[in-house]
């Protein structure tokens, strides 16, 4: 008897429905079945045609509610016991398609972070992502690489090493002087094709969002935008967590059948890693550069953001005083500005205040505004809707001032003041002024 013949085949069994567990997710099981073996009955529950079922397990895997399971005849159960003795319980006999897919995915290795830069200066979010990338790479026991693209940007490789990268892919050429979607997309697609990373992270900035979408489309993989958390699951896949359904739930999205797994993360969501000057790494210079004549978009002039009306960077501020609908009108924001001036803070706002036209959009904190992570966040007359909280809940200290003791903002607040902001805020401003005056008096006396 040959080795092949001695091998026991794993019995496949048949799928069956676990009564009462279907949540009517939209017939994922029906779509997953390759033999049209499942139909939905009038009660909206799956009915499996046992004659058709080939025991491929696809419906069981597709059902997020665990509403489907495999069952075996007594003979099959006996066969299964023997099979498990030979192969170990919990092991799956992979079909050819699955085996091929796993082989393809295994060819992708390493975590990459795209280093966004303007005039040779890196965006802070890229270093934040290197901190997260380092943790992911350590969990996977793979290398962490920075991708540096630009003209005369070699110094950024050293910085990337200081923030945790093991390696830096460097593409330098005049064609990369200014960010242009086509040139940068071609560059990254080229690198991905050649080096096959399993994870690619970019900042959820104007540039990162544009580039990530274009790259994911060309390489034919998934992209999760605006992630607030990244982790590795037990199978080595990237869990990409982000708010979903208008911010009412946090969804963890997996891209377990395509590589690379791509995600963007907003500035200030991840913690900035410590800079380690002594760290070094390997620079891999890549000569790839698109031909300038083939790129229809030309950059004629760069108009800096600082020429805009609202120059304040609330995302980078150490103290933020934010106002919401409770501030009542635009003029009342002067009370918050006075308070912020005494604290050396900047003024932010909830979407309600921005929608009402009391503050510019650049000051909005939250899901559709900016994510802030200041040392102190002071929320004045803000109820604490989930869409606001996702933008500020990671602040070191949160102080909430609200006249409603039941306001959800108090659930995330380090200190809560239940009271009228029109009394509390001026009182705090006066007290800070007094304290400063006292300190000045002491300094002069000393
Ligand atoms: C898809 C989507 C995206 C969104 N994105 C954002 C976002 O990015 N950022 C954001 O902020 N929101 C966002 N929202 C809106 C969000 O759901 C809330 O509607 C909004 O945050 C509420 O703003 P607010 O807290 O200022 O107003 P309200 O919810 O009306 O709260 C006002 C608060 O002020 C208090 N108050 C009133 N008067 C006083 C007073 N005199 N003294 C003290 N307290 C007082 C009240 O008790 C109340 O708690 C989004 C919504 C959706 C659907
Ligand atoms: S196990 Fe496979 S063949 Fe059987 S019902 Fe489920 S999807 Fe269809
Ligand atoms: S996949 Fe699961 S929850 Fe969805 S319809 Fe089928 S049995 Fe119901």
JSON list of N, CA, C and O and ligand atoms in Angstrom, two decimals, residues 12-16 29-30 32-38 47-50 52-60 68-70, ligand 2:
[
{"chain": "A", "resi": 12, "resn": "UNK", "atom": "N", "xyz": [-16.13, 15.10, 5.60]},
{"chain": "A", "resi": 12, "resn": "UNK", "atom": "CA", "xyz": [-16.49, 16.51, 5.41]},
{"chain": "A", "resi": 12, "resn": "UNK", "atom": "C", "xyz": [-17.75, 16.89, 6.16]},
{"chain": "A", "resi": 12, "resn": "UNK", "atom": "O", "xyz": [-17.93, 18.03, 6.53]},
{"chain": "A", "resi": 13, "resn": "UNK", "atom": "N", "xyz": [-18.65, 15.91, 6.40]},
{"chain": "A", "resi": 13, "resn": "UNK", "atom": "CA", "xyz": [-19.90, 16.24, 7.10]},
{"chain": "A", "resi": 13, "resn": "UNK", "atom": "C", "xyz": [-20.81, 17.12, 6.26]},
{"chain": "A", "resi": 13, "resn": "UNK", "atom": "O", "xyz": [-20.56, 17.36, 5.09]},
{"chain": "A", "resi": 14, "resn": "UNK", "atom": "N", "xyz": [-21.88, 17.56, 6.91]},
{"chain": "A", "resi": 14, "resn": "UNK", "atom": "CA", "xyz": [-22.86, 18.43, 6.24]},
{"chain": "A", "resi": 14, "resn": "UNK", "atom": "C", "xyz": [-23.11, 19.63, 7.14]},
{"chain": "A", "resi": 14, "resn": "UNK", "atom": "O", "xyz": [-23.01, 19.53, 8.37]},
{"chain": "A", "resi": 15, "resn": "UNK", "atom": "N", "xyz": [-23.50, 20.73, 6.51]},
{"chain": "A", "resi": 15, "resn": "UNK", "atom": "CA", "xyz": [-23.81, 21.92, 7.32]},
{"chain": "A", "resi": 15, "resn": "UNK", "atom": "C", "xyz": [-25.23, 21.78, 7.87]},
{"chain": "A", "resi": 15, "resn": "UNK", "atom": "O", "xyz": [-26.09, 21.18, 7.24]},
{"chain": "A", "resi": 16, "resn": "UNK", "atom": "N", "xyz": [-25.45, 22.36, 9.07]},
{"chain": "A", "resi": 16, "resn": "UNK", "atom": "CA", "xyz": [-26.83, 22.46, 9.57]},
{"chain": "A", "resi": 16, "resn": "UNK", "atom": "C", "xyz": [-26.99, 23.76, 10.36]},
{"chain": "A", "resi": 16, "resn": "UNK", "atom": "O", "xyz": [-26.02, 24.32, 10.86]},
{"chain": "A", "resi": 29, "resn": "UNK", "atom": "N", "xyz": [-24.43, 33.44, 4.08]},
{"chain": "A", "resi": 29, "resn": "UNK", "atom": "CA", "xyz": [-24.25, 32.00, 3.91]},
{"chain": "A", "resi": 29, "resn": "UNK", "atom": "C", "xyz": [-24.71, 31.58, 2.51]},
{"chain": "A", "resi": 29, "resn": "UNK", "atom": "O", "xyz": [-24.07, 30.76, 1.86]},
{"chain": "A", "resi": 30, "resn": "UNK", "atom": "N", "xyz": [-25.83, 32.18, 2.08]},
{"chain": "A", "resi": 30, "resn": "UNK", "atom": "CA", "xyz": [-26.39, 31.81, 0.76]},
{"chain": "A", "resi": 30, "resn": "UNK", "atom": "C", "xyz": [-25.37, 32.16, -0.33]},
{"chain": "A", "resi": 30, "resn": "UNK", "atom": "O", "xyz": [-25.08, 31.35, -1.22]},
{"chain": "A", "resi": 32, "resn": "UNK", "atom": "N", "xyz": [-22.21, 32.45, 0.04]},
{"chain": "A", "resi": 32, "resn": "UNK", "atom": "CA", "xyz": [-20.94, 31.73, 0.19]},
{"chain": "A", "resi": 32, "resn": "UNK", "atom": "C", "xyz": [-21.01, 30.31, -0.38]},
{"chain": "A", "resi": 32, "resn": "UNK", "atom": "O", "xyz": [-19.99, 29.74, -0.79]},
{"chain": "A", "resi": 33, "resn": "UNK", "atom": "N", "xyz": [-22.21, 29.74, -0.44]},
{"chain": "A", "resi": 33, "resn": "UNK", "atom": "CA", "xyz": [-22.32, 28.32, -0.82]},
{"chain": "A", "resi": 33, "resn": "UNK", "atom": "C", "xyz": [-22.04, 28.12, -2.32]},
{"chain": "A", "resi": 33, "resn": "UNK", "atom": "O", "xyz": [-22.73, 28.68, -3.17]},
{"chain": "A", "resi": 34, "resn": "UNK", "atom": "N", "xyz": [-21.04, 27.32, -2.66]},
{"chain": "A", "resi": 34, "resn": "UNK", "atom": "CA", "xyz": [-20.70, 27.15, -4.08]},
{"chain": "A", "resi": 34, "resn": "UNK", "atom": "C", "xyz": [-21.66, 26.24, -4.85]},
{"chain": "A", "resi": 34, "resn": "UNK", "atom": "O", "xyz": [-21.58, 26.17, -6.07]},
{"chain": "A", "resi": 35, "resn": "UNK", "atom": "N", "xyz": [-22.55, 25.52, -4.11]},
{"chain": "A", "resi": 35, "resn": "UNK", "atom": "CA", "xyz": [-23.43, 24.57, -4.83]},
{"chain": "A", "resi": 35, "resn": "UNK", "atom": "C", "xyz": [-24.91, 24.96, -4.73]},
{"chain": "A", "resi": 35, "resn": "UNK", "atom": "O", "xyz": [-25.79, 24.14, -4.95]},
{"chain": "A", "resi": 36, "resn": "UNK", "atom": "N", "xyz": [-25.16, 26.21, -4.41]},
{"chain": "A", "resi": 36, "resn": "UNK", "atom": "CA", "xyz": [-26.54, 26.70, -4.24]},
{"chain": "A", "resi": 36, "resn": "UNK", "atom": "C", "xyz": [-27.32, 25.82, -3.28]},
{"chain": "A", "resi": 36, "resn": "UNK", "atom": "O", "xyz": [-28.49, 25.47, -3.52]},
{"chain": "A", "resi": 37, "resn": "UNK", "atom": "N", "xyz": [-26.68, 25.46, -2.19]},
{"chain": "A", "resi": 37, "resn": "UNK", "atom": "CA", "xyz": [-27.29, 24.49, -1.27]},
{"chain": "A", "resi": 37, "resn": "UNK", "atom": "C", "xyz": [-28.07, 25.15, -0.14]},
{"chain": "A", "resi": 37, "resn": "UNK", "atom": "O", "xyz": [-28.60, 24.45, 0.73]},
{"chain": "A", "resi": 38, "resn": "UNK", "atom": "N", "xyz": [-28.15, 26.47, -0.12]},
{"chain": "A", "resi": 38, "resn": "UNK", "atom": "CA", "xyz": [-28.85, 27.15, 0.99]},
{"chain": "A", "resi": 38, "resn": "UNK", "atom": "C", "xyz": [-29.89, 28.11, 0.42]},
{"chain": "A", "resi": 38, "resn": "UNK", "atom": "O", "xyz": [-29.63, 28.85, -0.52]},
{"chain": "A", "resi": 47, "resn": "UNK", "atom": "N", "xyz": [-32.14, 27.38, 5.13]},
{"chain": "A", "resi": 47, "resn": "UNK", "atom": "CA", "xyz": [-32.51, 25.96, 5.02]},
{"chain": "A", "resi": 47, "resn": "UNK", "atom": "C", "xyz": [-31.45, 25.31, 4.14]},
{"chain": "A", "resi": 47, "resn": "UNK", "atom": "O", "xyz": [-31.21, 25.77, 3.02]},
{"chain": "A", "resi": 48, "resn": "UNK", "atom": "N", "xyz": [-30.81, 24.27, 4.67]},
{"chain": "A", "resi": 48, "resn": "UNK", "atom": "CA", "xyz": [-29.71, 23.66, 3.92]},
{"chain": "A", "resi": 48, "resn": "UNK", "atom": "C", "xyz": [-30.19, 22.38, 3.25]},
{"chain": "A", "resi": 48, "resn": "UNK", "atom": "O", "xyz": [-30.79, 21.52, 3.89]},
{"chain": "A", "resi": 49, "resn": "UNK", "atom": "N", "xyz": [-29.92, 22.27, 1.96]},
{"chain": "A", "resi": 49, "resn": "UNK", "atom": "CA", "xyz": [-30.29, 21.04, 1.23]},
{"chain": "A", "resi": 49, "resn": "UNK", "atom": "C", "xyz": [-29.15, 20.04, 1.41]},
{"chain": "A", "resi": 49, "resn": "UNK", "atom": "O", "xyz": [-28.09, 20.16, 0.77]},
{"chain": "A", "resi": 50, "resn": "UNK", "atom": "N", "xyz": [-29.39, 19.06, 2.31]},
{"chain": "A", "resi": 50, "resn": "UNK", "atom": "CA", "xyz": [-28.32, 18.12, 2.68]},
{"chain": "A", "resi": 50, "resn": "UNK", "atom": "C", "xyz": [-27.79, 17.36, 1.46]},
{"chain": "A", "resi": 50, "resn": "UNK", "atom": "O", "xyz": [-26.60, 17.05, 1.38]},
{"chain": "A", "resi": 52, "resn": "UNK", "atom": "N", "xyz": [-27.36, 18.41, -1.50]},
{"chain": "A", "resi": 52, "resn": "UNK", "atom": "CA", "xyz": [-26.43, 19.23, -2.29]},
{"chain": "A", "resi": 52, "resn": "UNK", "atom": "C", "xyz": [-25.14, 19.52, -1.55]},
{"chain": "A", "resi": 52, "resn": "UNK", "atom": "O", "xyz": [-24.09, 19.71, -2.15]},
{"chain": "A", "resi": 53, "resn": "UNK", "atom": "N", "xyz": [-25.23, 19.58, -0.20]},
{"chain": "A", "resi": 53, "resn": "UNK", "atom": "CA", "xyz": [-24.08, 20.04, 0.59]},
{"chain": "A", "resi": 53, "resn": "UNK", "atom": "C", "xyz": [-22.85, 19.15, 0.40]},
{"chain": "A", "resi": 53, "resn": "UNK", "atom": "O", "xyz": [-22.92, 17.93, 0.52]},
{"chain": "A", "resi": 54, "resn": "UNK", "atom": "N", "xyz": [-21.74, 19.77, 0.09]},
{"chain": "A", "resi": 54, "resn": "UNK", "atom": "CA", "xyz": [-20.48, 19.02, -0.08]},
{"chain": "A", "resi": 54, "resn": "UNK", "atom": "C", "xyz": [-19.54, 19.24, 1.12]},
{"chain": "A", "resi": 54, "resn": "UNK", "atom": "O", "xyz": [-18.37, 18.92, 1.08]},
{"chain": "A", "resi": 55, "resn": "UNK", "atom": "N", "xyz": [-20.09, 19.86, 2.16]},
{"chain": "A", "resi": 55, "resn": "UNK", "atom": "CA", "xyz": [-19.31, 20.03, 3.41]},
{"chain": "A", "resi": 55, "resn": "UNK", "atom": "C", "xyz": [-18.07, 20.89, 3.26]},
{"chain": "A", "resi": 55, "resn": "UNK", "atom": "O", "xyz": [-17.04, 20.64, 3.88]},
{"chain": "A", "resi": 56, "resn": "UNK", "atom": "N", "xyz": [-18.20, 21.96, 2.47]},
{"chain": "A", "resi": 56, "resn": "UNK", "atom": "CA", "xyz": [-17.01, 22.78, 2.19]},
{"chain": "A", "resi": 56, "resn": "UNK", "atom": "C", "xyz": [-16.72, 23.77, 3.32]},
{"chain": "A", "resi": 56, "resn": "UNK", "atom": "O", "xyz": [-15.69, 24.42, 3.31]},
{"chain": "A", "resi": 57, "resn": "UNK", "atom": "N", "xyz": [-17.64, 23.92, 4.25]},
{"chain": "A", "resi": 57, "resn": "UNK", "atom": "CA", "xyz": [-17.44, 24.79, 5.44]},
{"chain": "A", "resi": 57, "resn": "UNK", "atom": "C", "xyz": [-17.60, 26.28, 5.15]},
{"chain": "A", "resi": 57, "resn": "UNK", "atom": "O", "xyz": [-17.48, 27.09, 6.06]},
{"chain": "A", "resi": 58, "resn": "UNK", "atom": "N", "xyz": [-17.83, 26.63, 3.88]},
{"chain": "A", "resi": 58, "resn": "UNK", "atom": "CA", "xyz": [-17.81, 28.06, 3.54]},
{"chain": "A", "resi": 58, "resn": "UNK", "atom": "C", "xyz": [-18.91, 28.83, 4.26]},
{"chain": "A", "resi": 58, "resn": "UNK", "atom": "O", "xyz": [-18.69, 29.96, 4.72]},
{"chain": "A", "resi": 59, "resn": "UNK", "atom": "N", "xyz": [-20.10, 28.23, 4.37]},
{"chain": "A", "resi": 59, "resn": "UNK", "atom": "CA", "xyz": [-21.19, 28.95, 5.03]},
{"chain": "A", "resi": 59, "resn": "UNK", "atom": "C", "xyz": [-20.89, 29.12, 6.52]},
{"chain": "A", "resi": 59, "resn": "UNK", "atom": "O", "xyz": [-21.18, 30.16, 7.10]},
{"chain": "A", "resi": 60, "resn": "UNK", "atom": "N", "xyz": [-20.28, 28.09, 7.12]},
{"chain": "A", "resi": 60, "resn": "UNK", "atom": "CA", "xyz": [-19.97, 28.15, 8.56]},
{"chain": "A", "resi": 60, "resn": "UNK", "atom": "C", "xyz": [-18.99, 29.31, 8.80]},
{"chain": "A", "resi": 60, "resn": "UNK", "atom": "O", "xyz": [-19.15, 30.09, 9.73]},
{"chain": "A", "resi": 68, "resn": "UNK", "atom": "N", "xyz": [-24.41, 28.45, 11.95]},
{"chain": "A", "resi": 68, "resn": "UNK", "atom": "CA", "xyz": [-24.28, 27.23, 11.15]},
{"chain": "A", "resi": 68, "resn": "UNK", "atom": "C", "xyz": [-23.15, 26.39, 11.71]},
{"chain": "A", "resi": 68, "resn": "UNK", "atom": "O", "xyz": [-22.14, 26.93, 12.18]},
{"chain": "A", "resi": 69, "resn": "UNK", "atom": "N", "xyz": [-23.35, 25.09, 11.68]},
{"chain": "A", "resi": 69, "resn": "UNK", "atom": "CA", "xyz": [-22.30, 24.19, 12.18]},
{"chain": "A", "resi": 69, "resn": "UNK", "atom": "C", "xyz": [-22.26, 22.96, 11.30]},
{"chain": "A", "resi": 69, "resn": "UNK", "atom": "O", "xyz": [-23.15, 22.74, 10.48]},
{"chain": "A", "resi": 70, "resn": "UNK", "atom": "N", "xyz": [-21.21, 22.16, 11.46]},
{"chain": "A", "resi": 70, "resn": "UNK", "atom": "CA", "xyz": [-21.11, 20.92, 10.69]},
{"chain": "A", "resi": 70, "resn": "UNK", "atom": "C", "xyz": [-21.60, 19.77, 11.56]},
{"chain": "A", "resi": 70, "resn": "UNK", "atom": "O", "xyz": [-21.40, 19.78, 12.78]},
{"chain": "B", "resi": 2, "resn": "LIG", "atom": "S1", "xyz": [-21.00, 23.45, 3.83]},
{"chain": "B", "resi": 2, "resn": "LIG", "atom": "FE1", "xyz": [-20.55, 24.30, 1.80]},
{"chain": "B", "resi": 2, "resn": "LIG", "atom": "S2", "xyz": [-21.82, 23.14, 0.42]},
{"chain": "B", "resi": 2, "resn": "LIG", "atom": "FE2", "xyz": [-22.63, 22.80, 2.46]},
{"chain": "B", "resi": 2, "resn": "LIG", "atom": "S3", "xyz": [-24.26, 24.30, 2.68]},
{"chain": "B", "resi": 2, "resn": "LIG", "atom": "FE3", "xyz": [-22.38, 25.18, 3.55]},
{"chain": "B", "resi": 2, "resn": "LIG", "atom": "S4", "xyz": [-21.50, 26.33, 1.84]},
{"chain": "B", "resi": 2, "resn": "LIG", "atom": "FE4", "xyz": [-23.00, 24.96, 0.96]}
]
